[in-house]
Amino acid sequence: MPAAAHDTPISVTGLVKTFGRTRALDGLDLTVRAGEVHGFLGPNGAGKSTTIRVLLGLLRADSGTAVLLGGDPWRDATELHRRLAYVPGDVTLWPNLSGGEVIDLLGRMRGGLNQKRRTELLERFELDPKKKGRAYSKGNRQKVGLIAALASDAELLILDEPTSGLDPLMEEVFQECIREERRNGRTVLLSSHILSEVEALCERVTIIRNGVAVESGSLDEMRHLTLTSIDAELAAPPRGLSDLPFVHDVEVDGNRVRFDVVTDRLDEVLRRLTESGVRSLASHPPTLEQLFLRHYQDELPAQDAEKVDAER
Amino acid sequence: MTTSTREHPSTERARPRPAGGGTTGAGALLRFLLRRERRALPCWLYGIVFLFGYQSLGSQKLYDTPQDLADLRRTMGDNTAVIAMSGPPRLLETIGGEVLFEILTYVAIVVALMNMFLVGRNTRTEEETGRAELIRSARVGRRAPVVAALYLALTANVITGVLLFVTGVATGLPAGGSLLVGAAMTAYGLLFAALTAAVVQVFEGVRAAYGVVTAVLGAAYVLRAIGDVGNGALSWASPIGWAQRTFPYSENRWWPLLFPLLAAAVLTVAAFALLERRDFAAGLLPPRPGRAAASPSLGTPTGLAWRLQRWTLVAWAAGVLLMGLAFGSMVDSTEEFVADNPKVADVLGGGANLIDSFLALAFVINALLAAAFGVVSTLRLRAEETSGRAEPILATGVSRSSWLSGHLTVPLGGTAVMMVATGFGTGIGYALAVSDAGQIPRMTVMALAYLPAVWLFVGLAALCLGWAPRLAAVVAWALVGYSTFIAMFADAIDLPDWTGKISPLEDAPQLPSDDFSAVPVLALTAVAAALLAGGYLGLRRRDVGP
């Protein structure tokens, strides 16, 4: 086993997967470090689930390399799966099996589950294990999948939008559980659409779009590379702001000005503002949502991003 | 102010009833259902026409003189097993009655199942899948889906009646009697449509409702059988009995049709009354809770596969056991009446030993049923994959090979169970008919000789799952359909020899008509094994997922 496997349970480079003419993954890179909760973000159809299916050995990549827990996810699938637990984004159950039966079934197939944790998780997630699969709501089906995964002793959790359909209280329980997992040293790959969840749980995130990773790093790092919104009231109308290449979307309304600025060029902008005299100033650091939308939205924001890159 | 207050109640009365409890939208829904069933419904109708028409032509060819019919009446009239299978010997007074004696029970079973599926699929299944929720959120009344499904069934049953009438007349049976046959099946079909409509209100799952309706159908068959063998009283408690006791072509009694029509009316009223007492998607009976923890056997792909399909297998095995029992018990009268009627000998292939030819045909028919179960059961694997249920399992320590193996134990083992049941049932029927208990082990062993041929169907389905999963259902069912065609018509229409060889069942030694020979049995086993191995190879290479 390569030494690197200890620090990077998941290491993907240049992954390509095509379905007919569709290029679902187009040279994707993804690195998840041991012991971290890694956010995996991207719009619908970006290739998140395809990546996860390649990692689980369900799909065979056309090219590129994927190393999972030091092994080949396609060739060594069975051995690797004993060390991980997976929750799909849409848990489907057998209509005639109860939730408790499914939890036990998946646990046993993985090689055993922790009975004490199973009981505890059933209680925390307030799930009735006696109900039949057909009777569960969407949220309760997700709970079945989550409990089956969390009650295992797997070292790696692969969660594909696991909380879709959970109510806010259960979302809170889920976040607590993931924090506990992190304290216990487990690694988590969390694909999600819920930005607050990712902000609350993840140290590092990878944003993918059209099958390519467009951004990867810690949330702090990323904030620096994005735009901060400034809303200022000045003594006189501002001058020359629009000429600065790292300032965007300038709106001037008399003495009042609103604009976005690349975060690590704040100094220069503030200097320029003080020349006109500042009466009031509000600054909004970028939210993950903005970070996200930059990559979600088509053409225009993409060009913006390029401009920012050019400025770096 | 005062005026408007006084006027208020009258405007209220003039307003149409709110959509919630009404039947608003039923017409649009009916059009949608007719469109939705435009492929499945004709298949049922073809089947019904085929059963009746084929029997009508066959019987009129076999018993073309009054003397033939009288001989038949004499032999059949004393045979308890045949009466239990078919109906009252009083039907045998006319050739039309003879046709009904042979086929009406089967037509009745098909008509009942058609109605059960038409109503069940378009009411409870729609609620179970959540599709009905979308429809009901539009301007569609609470009763509209049931009303539309019942009108759909009414349409199907009226067409069935007309087709039976036309088929009867076209094949040369008297018009008056044929009209009554059609009317009887229309009324009888409506009864099962209304029954299903009422039962689906009670259970949350459509499978439970199907279980109850099928049980009623089984009870109707058994009551009729006991009644027809005895003094006939119990036959009057059976919907099939009501249909038979119209005695078309002889007495032409119309009044027994009042029973199914009345029952249908009562059940329809009951269905709507029950509908008012339940919530959407809920049943009247609370669903039985499941186990809080899995039993020790549920922890492997094999355990899961048997858990999911055990009751399906029990039902199929019970079916072939009863079929075997029926075929076996007919042996006695076959011999007698073949002696009276040499034309029957031609139909059975004219072999030296007619009983053996008859039994071989019976085994082939049951082997086709076993093959159908094998295909259904193997294709479940595809449903597991497309529904997304396979994914979490394959993300555990379960390898693709063990996932496939676990599931294949059901079609492979289940078909073995079915062939044993076939042989055992045939053996018991035969043993009772000729008072020779030794037939039970003999028939059981002989039925098993067909098993490798049945496994070949499973192998083909598995091979397709491995390499061309989207085509698996079409290819596997095509072989079942083709083999059925060959089994039923190959002798009648003089096809070249090689066409029969494509059907695996024709390649197996036709016991007890042929002698046992190991070569074809071993060859079939080898081909089945090779197909299965190909399936493993394909599944290990391809992408898995919805």
Coordinates of C-alpha atoms in Angstrom, one line a residue, chain A residues 31-285:
Chain A
T31 CA -8.4 14.8 -3.1
V32 CA -9.8 14.1 0.4
R33 CA -7.4 14.1 3.3
A34 CA -7.6 11.6 6.2
G35 CA -9.8 12.8 9.1
E36 CA -11.5 15.7 7.2
V37 CA -15.0 16.4 6.3
H38 CA -14.8 17.3 2.6
G39 CA -17.6 19.1 0.9
F40 CA -18.4 18.1 -2.6
L41 CA -20.4 20.8 -4.3
G42 CA -21.8 21.3 -7.8
P43 CA -25.0 22.0 -9.7
N44 CA -27.3 19.2 -10.7
G45 CA -25.8 17.1 -13.4
A46 CA -22.2 18.3 -12.6
G47 CA -21.0 14.8 -12.1
K48 CA -21.0 14.4 -8.3
S49 CA -23.0 11.2 -8.2
T50 CA -21.0 9.8 -11.2
T51 CA -17.8 10.5 -9.3
I52 CA -19.1 8.7 -6.2
R53 CA -20.3 5.7 -8.3
V54 CA -16.8 5.4 -9.9
L55 CA -15.3 5.6 -6.3
L56 CA -17.7 2.8 -5.3
G57 CA -16.7 0.6 -8.3
L58 CA -20.2 0.7 -9.7
L59 CA -19.1 2.5 -12.8
R60 CA -15.8 2.0 -14.7
A61 CA -13.9 5.1 -15.5
D62 CA -12.7 5.6 -19.1
S63 CA -9.4 7.1 -18.1
G64 CA -7.7 8.8 -15.2
T65 CA -6.8 7.3 -11.9
A66 CA -8.9 6.9 -8.8
V67 CA -7.3 5.6 -5.6
L68 CA -9.7 4.7 -2.7
L69 CA -8.2 3.8 0.7
G70 CA -5.0 2.8 -1.1
G71 CA -6.8 0.5 -3.5
D72 CA -8.3 0.4 -7.0
P73 CA -12.1 1.1 -6.6
W74 CA -12.9 -1.1 -9.6
R75 CA -10.6 -4.1 -9.0
D76 CA -10.6 -4.2 -5.2
A77 CA -14.3 -3.1 -4.7
T78 CA -15.3 -5.8 -2.3
E79 CA -12.4 -5.5 0.2
L80 CA -12.5 -1.7 0.1
H81 CA -16.3 -1.6 0.7
R82 CA -15.8 -3.3 4.1
R83 CA -14.0 -0.2 5.2
L84 CA -16.5 2.4 4.0
A85 CA -20.2 3.2 4.3
Y86 CA -22.3 4.8 1.7
V87 CA -25.6 6.7 1.7
P88 CA -27.3 7.5 -1.7
G89 CA -29.1 10.7 -2.2
D90 CA -32.4 8.9 -2.8
V91 CA -32.6 5.8 -0.6
T92 CA -35.1 3.3 -2.1
L93 CA -36.3 0.5 0.2
W94 CA -38.0 -2.8 -0.4
P95 CA -41.7 -2.2 0.1
N96 CA -42.1 -5.3 2.3
L97 CA -39.0 -5.0 4.5
S98 CA -39.1 -2.9 7.6
G99 CA -36.5 -0.1 8.2
G100 CA -34.9 -2.1 11.0
E101 CA -34.5 -5.1 8.7
V102 CA -32.8 -3.0 6.0
I103 CA -30.4 -1.4 8.6
D104 CA -29.4 -4.9 9.8
L105 CA -29.2 -6.3 6.2
L106 CA -26.9 -3.6 5.0
G107 CA -24.9 -3.7 8.2
R108 CA -24.4 -7.5 8.0
M109 CA -23.4 -7.3 4.4
R110 CA -20.8 -4.7 5.3
G111 CA -19.5 -7.1 7.9
G112 CA -21.3 -6.3 11.1
L113 CA -22.7 -3.2 12.8
N114 CA -22.5 -1.7 16.2
Q115 CA -25.7 -2.6 18.0
K116 CA -25.3 0.0 20.7
R117 CA -24.9 2.7 18.1
R118 CA -27.8 1.4 16.1
T119 CA -30.1 1.7 19.1
E120 CA -28.7 5.1 20.0
L121 CA -29.1 6.4 16.4
L122 CA -32.7 5.1 16.1
E123 CA -33.5 7.2 19.1
R124 CA -31.7 10.3 18.0
F125 CA -33.2 10.2 14.5
E126 CA -36.6 9.3 16.0
L127 CA -37.1 6.5 13.5
D128 CA -39.7 3.7 13.9
P129 CA -37.8 0.6 12.7
K130 CA -41.0 -1.5 12.5
K131 CA -42.5 0.4 9.6
K132 CA -42.5 -1.2 6.2
G133 CA -40.4 0.4 3.4
R134 CA -43.5 1.5 1.5
A135 CA -44.8 3.4 4.5
Y136 CA -41.8 5.7 5.0
S137 CA -41.7 9.3 3.8
K138 CA -38.7 10.5 1.8
G139 CA -37.0 11.9 4.9
N140 CA -37.5 8.7 6.9
R141 CA -36.0 6.6 4.0
Q142 CA -32.9 8.8 4.2
K143 CA -32.8 8.2 7.9
V144 CA -32.7 4.4 7.3
G145 CA -29.7 4.9 5.0
L146 CA -28.0 7.2 7.4
I147 CA -28.4 5.0 10.4
A148 CA -27.2 2.0 8.5
A149 CA -24.1 3.9 7.5
L150 CA -23.4 5.7 10.8
A151 CA -23.9 2.5 12.9
S152 CA -21.0 0.9 11.0
D153 CA -17.4 1.1 12.1
A154 CA -16.3 2.2 8.6
E155 CA -13.3 4.5 8.4
L156 CA -14.7 6.4 5.4
L157 CA -18.2 7.7 4.9
I158 CA -19.4 8.6 1.4
L159 CA -22.6 10.6 1.6
D160 CA -24.3 11.7 -1.6
E161 CA -26.7 14.5 -0.6
P162 CA -27.7 12.5 2.4
T163 CA -30.0 14.9 4.1
S164 CA -32.5 15.6 1.3
G165 CA -36.0 15.5 2.8
L166 CA -34.8 15.8 6.5
D167 CA -36.5 18.4 8.6
P168 CA -34.4 21.1 10.2
L169 CA -34.3 19.3 13.6
M170 CA -33.1 16.1 12.0
E171 CA -30.6 18.1 9.9
E172 CA -29.2 19.3 13.3
V173 CA -29.0 15.8 14.5
F174 CA -27.2 14.8 11.3
Q175 CA -24.7 17.6 11.7
E176 CA -24.0 16.6 15.3
C177 CA -23.4 13.0 14.2
I178 CA -20.9 14.1 11.5
R179 CA -19.0 16.3 14.0
E180 CA -18.8 13.2 16.3
E181 CA -17.5 11.2 13.4
R182 CA -14.8 13.8 12.7
R183 CA -13.8 13.7 16.3
N184 CA -13.5 9.9 16.1
G185 CA -11.1 10.4 13.2
R186 CA -13.4 9.2 10.4
T187 CA -13.1 10.7 7.0
V188 CA -16.3 12.0 5.3
L189 CA -17.0 12.9 1.7
L190 CA -20.1 14.9 1.8
S191 CA -21.8 15.8 -1.5
S192 CA -24.5 18.4 -0.7
H193 CA -26.6 21.2 -1.9
I194 CA -27.3 22.6 1.5
L195 CA -24.7 25.4 1.8
S196 CA -25.2 26.0 5.5
E197 CA -24.6 22.4 6.1
V198 CA -21.3 22.4 4.2
E199 CA -20.2 25.7 5.9
A200 CA -21.0 24.2 9.3
L201 CA -19.3 20.9 8.7
C202 CA -16.6 21.0 6.1
E203 CA -13.0 22.2 6.4
R204 CA -12.3 21.8 2.7
V205 CA -14.6 21.8 -0.3
T206 CA -14.3 20.9 -4.0
I207 CA -16.7 22.6 -6.4
I208 CA -17.3 20.8 -9.7
R209 CA -19.0 21.9 -12.8
N210 CA -19.5 20.0 -16.1
G211 CA -17.4 17.1 -14.8
V212 CA -14.3 19.3 -13.9
A213 CA -13.2 20.5 -10.5
V214 CA -13.3 24.3 -10.8
E215 CA -12.3 25.1 -7.2
S216 CA -10.8 23.1 -4.4
G217 CA -9.4 24.1 -1.1
S218 CA -10.3 25.3 2.4
L219 CA -13.2 27.6 2.8
D220 CA -11.0 30.3 4.2
E221 CA -8.7 30.2 1.3
M222 CA -11.5 30.4 -1.1
R223 CA -13.1 33.4 0.6
H224 CA -9.9 35.3 -0.2
L225 CA -10.2 34.7 -3.9
T226 CA -13.8 35.9 -4.1
L227 CA -15.5 39.2 -4.0
T228 CA -16.5 41.2 -1.0
S229 CA -19.5 43.5 -1.4
I230 CA -19.0 47.1 -0.3
D231 CA -21.8 49.6 0.4
A232 CA -20.5 53.1 1.2
E233 CA -21.8 56.6 1.6
L234 CA -19.2 59.1 0.7
A235 CA -18.7 62.9 1.1
A236 CA -18.5 63.3 -2.6
P237 CA -19.3 61.2 -5.7
P238 CA -16.6 58.5 -6.1
R239 CA -14.0 58.8 -8.8
G240 CA -12.2 56.2 -10.9
L241 CA -13.7 53.2 -9.2
S242 CA -14.9 51.6 -12.4
D243 CA -11.4 51.8 -13.9
L244 CA -10.0 49.4 -11.3
P245 CA -9.8 46.0 -12.9
F246 CA -10.6 44.1 -9.6
V247 CA -13.8 46.1 -8.9
H248 CA -17.1 44.9 -10.4
D249 CA -20.7 45.9 -10.7
V250 CA -20.3 49.5 -9.6
E251 CA -23.6 51.3 -8.9
V252 CA -23.4 55.0 -8.1
D253 CA -26.4 56.8 -6.8
G254 CA -25.3 60.4 -5.9
N255 CA -22.8 60.0 -3.1
R256 CA -23.7 56.5 -2.4
V257 CA -21.8 53.6 -4.1
R258 CA -22.2 49.9 -4.2
F259 CA -19.7 47.5 -5.7
D260 CA -17.9 44.1 -5.4
V261 CA -14.2 43.9 -5.0
V262 CA -11.7 41.0 -5.0
T263 CA -11.2 40.4 -1.4
D264 CA -7.4 40.6 -1.2
R265 CA -7.4 44.0 -3.0
L266 CA -9.6 45.6 -0.3
D267 CA -6.7 47.8 0.9
E268 CA -6.4 49.6 -2.5
V269 CA -10.1 50.2 -2.8
L270 CA -10.4 51.6 0.7
R271 CA -7.6 54.0 0.0
R272 CA -9.5 55.2 -3.1
L273 CA -12.7 55.6 -1.1
T274 CA -11.1 57.6 1.7
E275 CA -10.0 60.1 -1.0
S276 CA -13.7 61.0 -1.4
G277 CA -14.3 60.9 2.4
V278 CA -16.3 58.0 3.9
R279 CA -19.5 58.7 5.9
S280 CA -20.6 55.2 6.4
L281 CA -19.3 51.8 5.2
A282 CA -20.7 48.3 5.2
S283 CA -18.7 45.4 3.9
H284 CA -20.1 41.9 3.4
P285 CA -17.6 39.0 3.2

